[in-house]
Amino acid sequence: MLMPNLMEAKKRSNKEVLIKTNEYIVKDNLKKLGLGKKYFIKTYGCQMNEHDTENIKAILEDMSFLETDNMEQADLILLNTCAIRENAHNKVFGMIGRIKHLKESNPNIIAGICGCMAQEESVVNEILEKYNWLDIVFGTHNIHNLPNILYETINKKDLEIEVLSIEGDIVENIPVKRDSKYKAWVNIMYGCDKFCTYCIVPYTRGKQRSRKPEFILQEVEELVKNSYKEVTLLGQNVNAYGKDLNINYNMGNLLENVAKTGIERVRFVTSHPWDFTDDMIDIISKYPNIMPYIHLPLQSGSSRILKLMGRRYTKEDYLTLFSKIKTSIPNCAITTDIIVGFPGETVKDFNETLEVVNKCKFDSAFTFIFSPREGTPAAKMQDDVSLEEKNNRLYELNELINKYSKEANDKYLNKVVPVLLESVSEKDENMLMGYTDTMKLVNVKASKDLIGKIVNVQIKDVKTWSMDGEVVD
Ligand code: SAH
Ligand code: SF4
Ligand code: F3S
């Protein structure tokens, strides 16, 4: 049993990160472990977790398990969890309750949790105390070891906890079962060293470790060969890419080389304003296949609160960067993340956030009420804003954000824009859905054989969160 330890997870060592190209192995006796068995996996949280799930699926299929999207038919149930806010936790514990029922009627089901919550000491303690009928808990640093962890679990019939607190090396040969045939997530780095005072990610994902450019480029070239249209380069803080490699190669260099592979669309998330260089802006504006869309979390419009958050930029820095991007990259859409009710946030601070929103007129935003995360510095700050006040601020902010989302979308009316058609629309089975280069969701009247293609679409109707359009020749 390997339990997570928060104090250990906080540490940052200078130990060199090794690149391992044959660390993932499925021993012969494990290749048939899942024969005749089905797995179900539910994913919470960010794109990083979605991509980890794609790895976990491929590993399970290497062991002969088959996927089902019906939890009630599964022999193996995994929840790939997120720890970012309290409500993410609550959702997972709610789901664990449902799994308990299934397990009561079929004790042979193997059930477990993985992902960021598994990295939390308090969560694993709670599982040991209240949910020790679960079979398996593993973290974000040892996904490649899943075959062995599963084998142990099945043999021991006891709760198996395998969570490493300190990140390991970079394992380059983990297989992947991608959800889409047209767009792909590509990790460019793991972990985060920014330690924003509210955020749990540096504890659950370990220190920043950039993948070497040659491995990233090889992966993208392979995707191009397999007719993928779009890649999204993934990291908690992609603009800091390469800083830990000591090879004088940064995010600008990587973006340029990825663009040169000829993949039709390059995206990247998430950008921290602090590391956003002029070079990067130049590269983005120079290559038409780097999409004019940037997710640029603001968090707060008050420099005083930004300082307490440990964000390392001021309101003015943010606004300068914002206008530099808008002037250098024509037609660039910018979205953001904002937290309200951070400890000590006054009405004046909150009004400054509204003021920045009024200036930037974001294309859209994810907005959150501050949620104290155990072990982070902000959790120890005095949380002096009442819940009612937090809710009121969130409501007011959302009204403003929605107004600008609609305004941004209105500009598209009757315009012709490129859309990568991905699948049948959720709202209407006679329509397809896809995203513009600027990441606007569009429902399109089009025949199914256009799925997987980038087509020109004329926008016919505009709403706050989506648009409708028709294919034009
Ligand atoms: N790496 C990204 C953010 C990842 S987390 C970045 O630095 O921008 C996604 C968003 O969740 C954050 O941008 C932040 O707005 C929000 N968030 C993170 N921790 C939070 C907390 N403790 N309470 C409320 N929102 C939080
Ligand atoms: Fe969290 Fe800050 Fe790192 Fe983003 S940059 S993952 S908010 S610590
Ligand atoms: Fe959540 Fe972990 Fe992502 S905490 S937001 S799943 S990195």
PDB file of C-alpha atoms in Angstrom, residues 239 251-252 255 268 273 275-287 290 294 296 320-330 332:
ATOM      1  CA  ASN A 239       3.637  28.981 -21.964  1.00  0.00           C
ATOM      2  CA  MET A 251       6.732  27.399 -26.351  1.00  0.00           C
ATOM      3  CA  GLY A 252       7.245  29.704 -29.357  1.00  0.00           C
ATOM      4  CA  LEU A 255       4.334  26.054 -31.641  1.00  0.00           C
ATOM      5  CA  PHE A 268      -3.033  24.959 -26.889  1.00  0.00           C
ATOM      6  CA  PRO A 273      -0.421  35.393 -18.626  1.00  0.00           C
ATOM      7  CA  ASP A 275       4.797  33.425 -19.348  1.00  0.00           C
ATOM      8  CA  PHE A 276       3.143  34.764 -22.510  1.00  0.00           C
ATOM      9  CA  THR A 277       5.989  36.163 -24.633  1.00  0.00           C
ATOM     10  CA  ASP A 278       5.950  38.521 -27.634  1.00  0.00           C
ATOM     11  CA  ASP A 279       7.665  35.767 -29.609  1.00  0.00           C
ATOM     12  CA  MET A 280       4.685  33.509 -29.039  1.00  0.00           C
ATOM     13  CA  ILE A 281       2.295  36.200 -30.232  1.00  0.00           C
ATOM     14  CA  ASP A 282       4.385  36.650 -33.398  1.00  0.00           C
ATOM     15  CA  ILE A 283       4.411  32.927 -34.128  1.00  0.00           C
ATOM     16  CA  ILE A 284       0.666  32.603 -33.578  1.00  0.00           C
ATOM     17  CA  SER A 285      -0.023  35.486 -35.958  1.00  0.00           C
ATOM     18  CA  LYS A 286       2.422  34.140 -38.555  1.00  0.00           C
ATOM     19  CA  TYR A 287       1.008  30.622 -38.958  1.00  0.00           C
ATOM     20  CA  ILE A 290      -2.304  28.068 -35.274  1.00  0.00           C
ATOM     21  CA  ILE A 294      -6.484  31.854 -26.560  1.00  0.00           C
ATOM     22  CA  LEU A 296      -6.109  33.378 -20.855  1.00  0.00           C
ATOM     23  CA  THR A 320      -1.467  45.203 -21.768  1.00  0.00           C
ATOM     24  CA  LEU A 321      -1.024  41.581 -22.788  1.00  0.00           C
ATOM     25  CA  PHE A 322      -4.677  41.349 -23.779  1.00  0.00           C
ATOM     26  CA  SER A 323      -4.492  44.324 -26.114  1.00  0.00           C
ATOM     27  CA  LYS A 324      -1.160  43.175 -27.570  1.00  0.00           C
ATOM     28  CA  ILE A 325      -2.787  39.859 -28.503  1.00  0.00           C
ATOM     29  CA  LYS A 326      -5.885  41.544 -29.908  1.00  0.00           C
ATOM     30  CA  THR A 327      -3.877  43.934 -32.083  1.00  0.00           C
ATOM     31  CA  SER A 328      -1.320  41.385 -33.311  1.00  0.00           C
ATOM     32  CA  ILE A 329      -3.634  38.450 -33.983  1.00  0.00           C
ATOM     33  CA  PRO A 330      -6.579  39.629 -36.052  1.00  0.00           C
ATOM     34  CA  CYS A 332      -8.455  36.367 -32.054  1.00  0.00           C
TER      35      CYS A 332
END
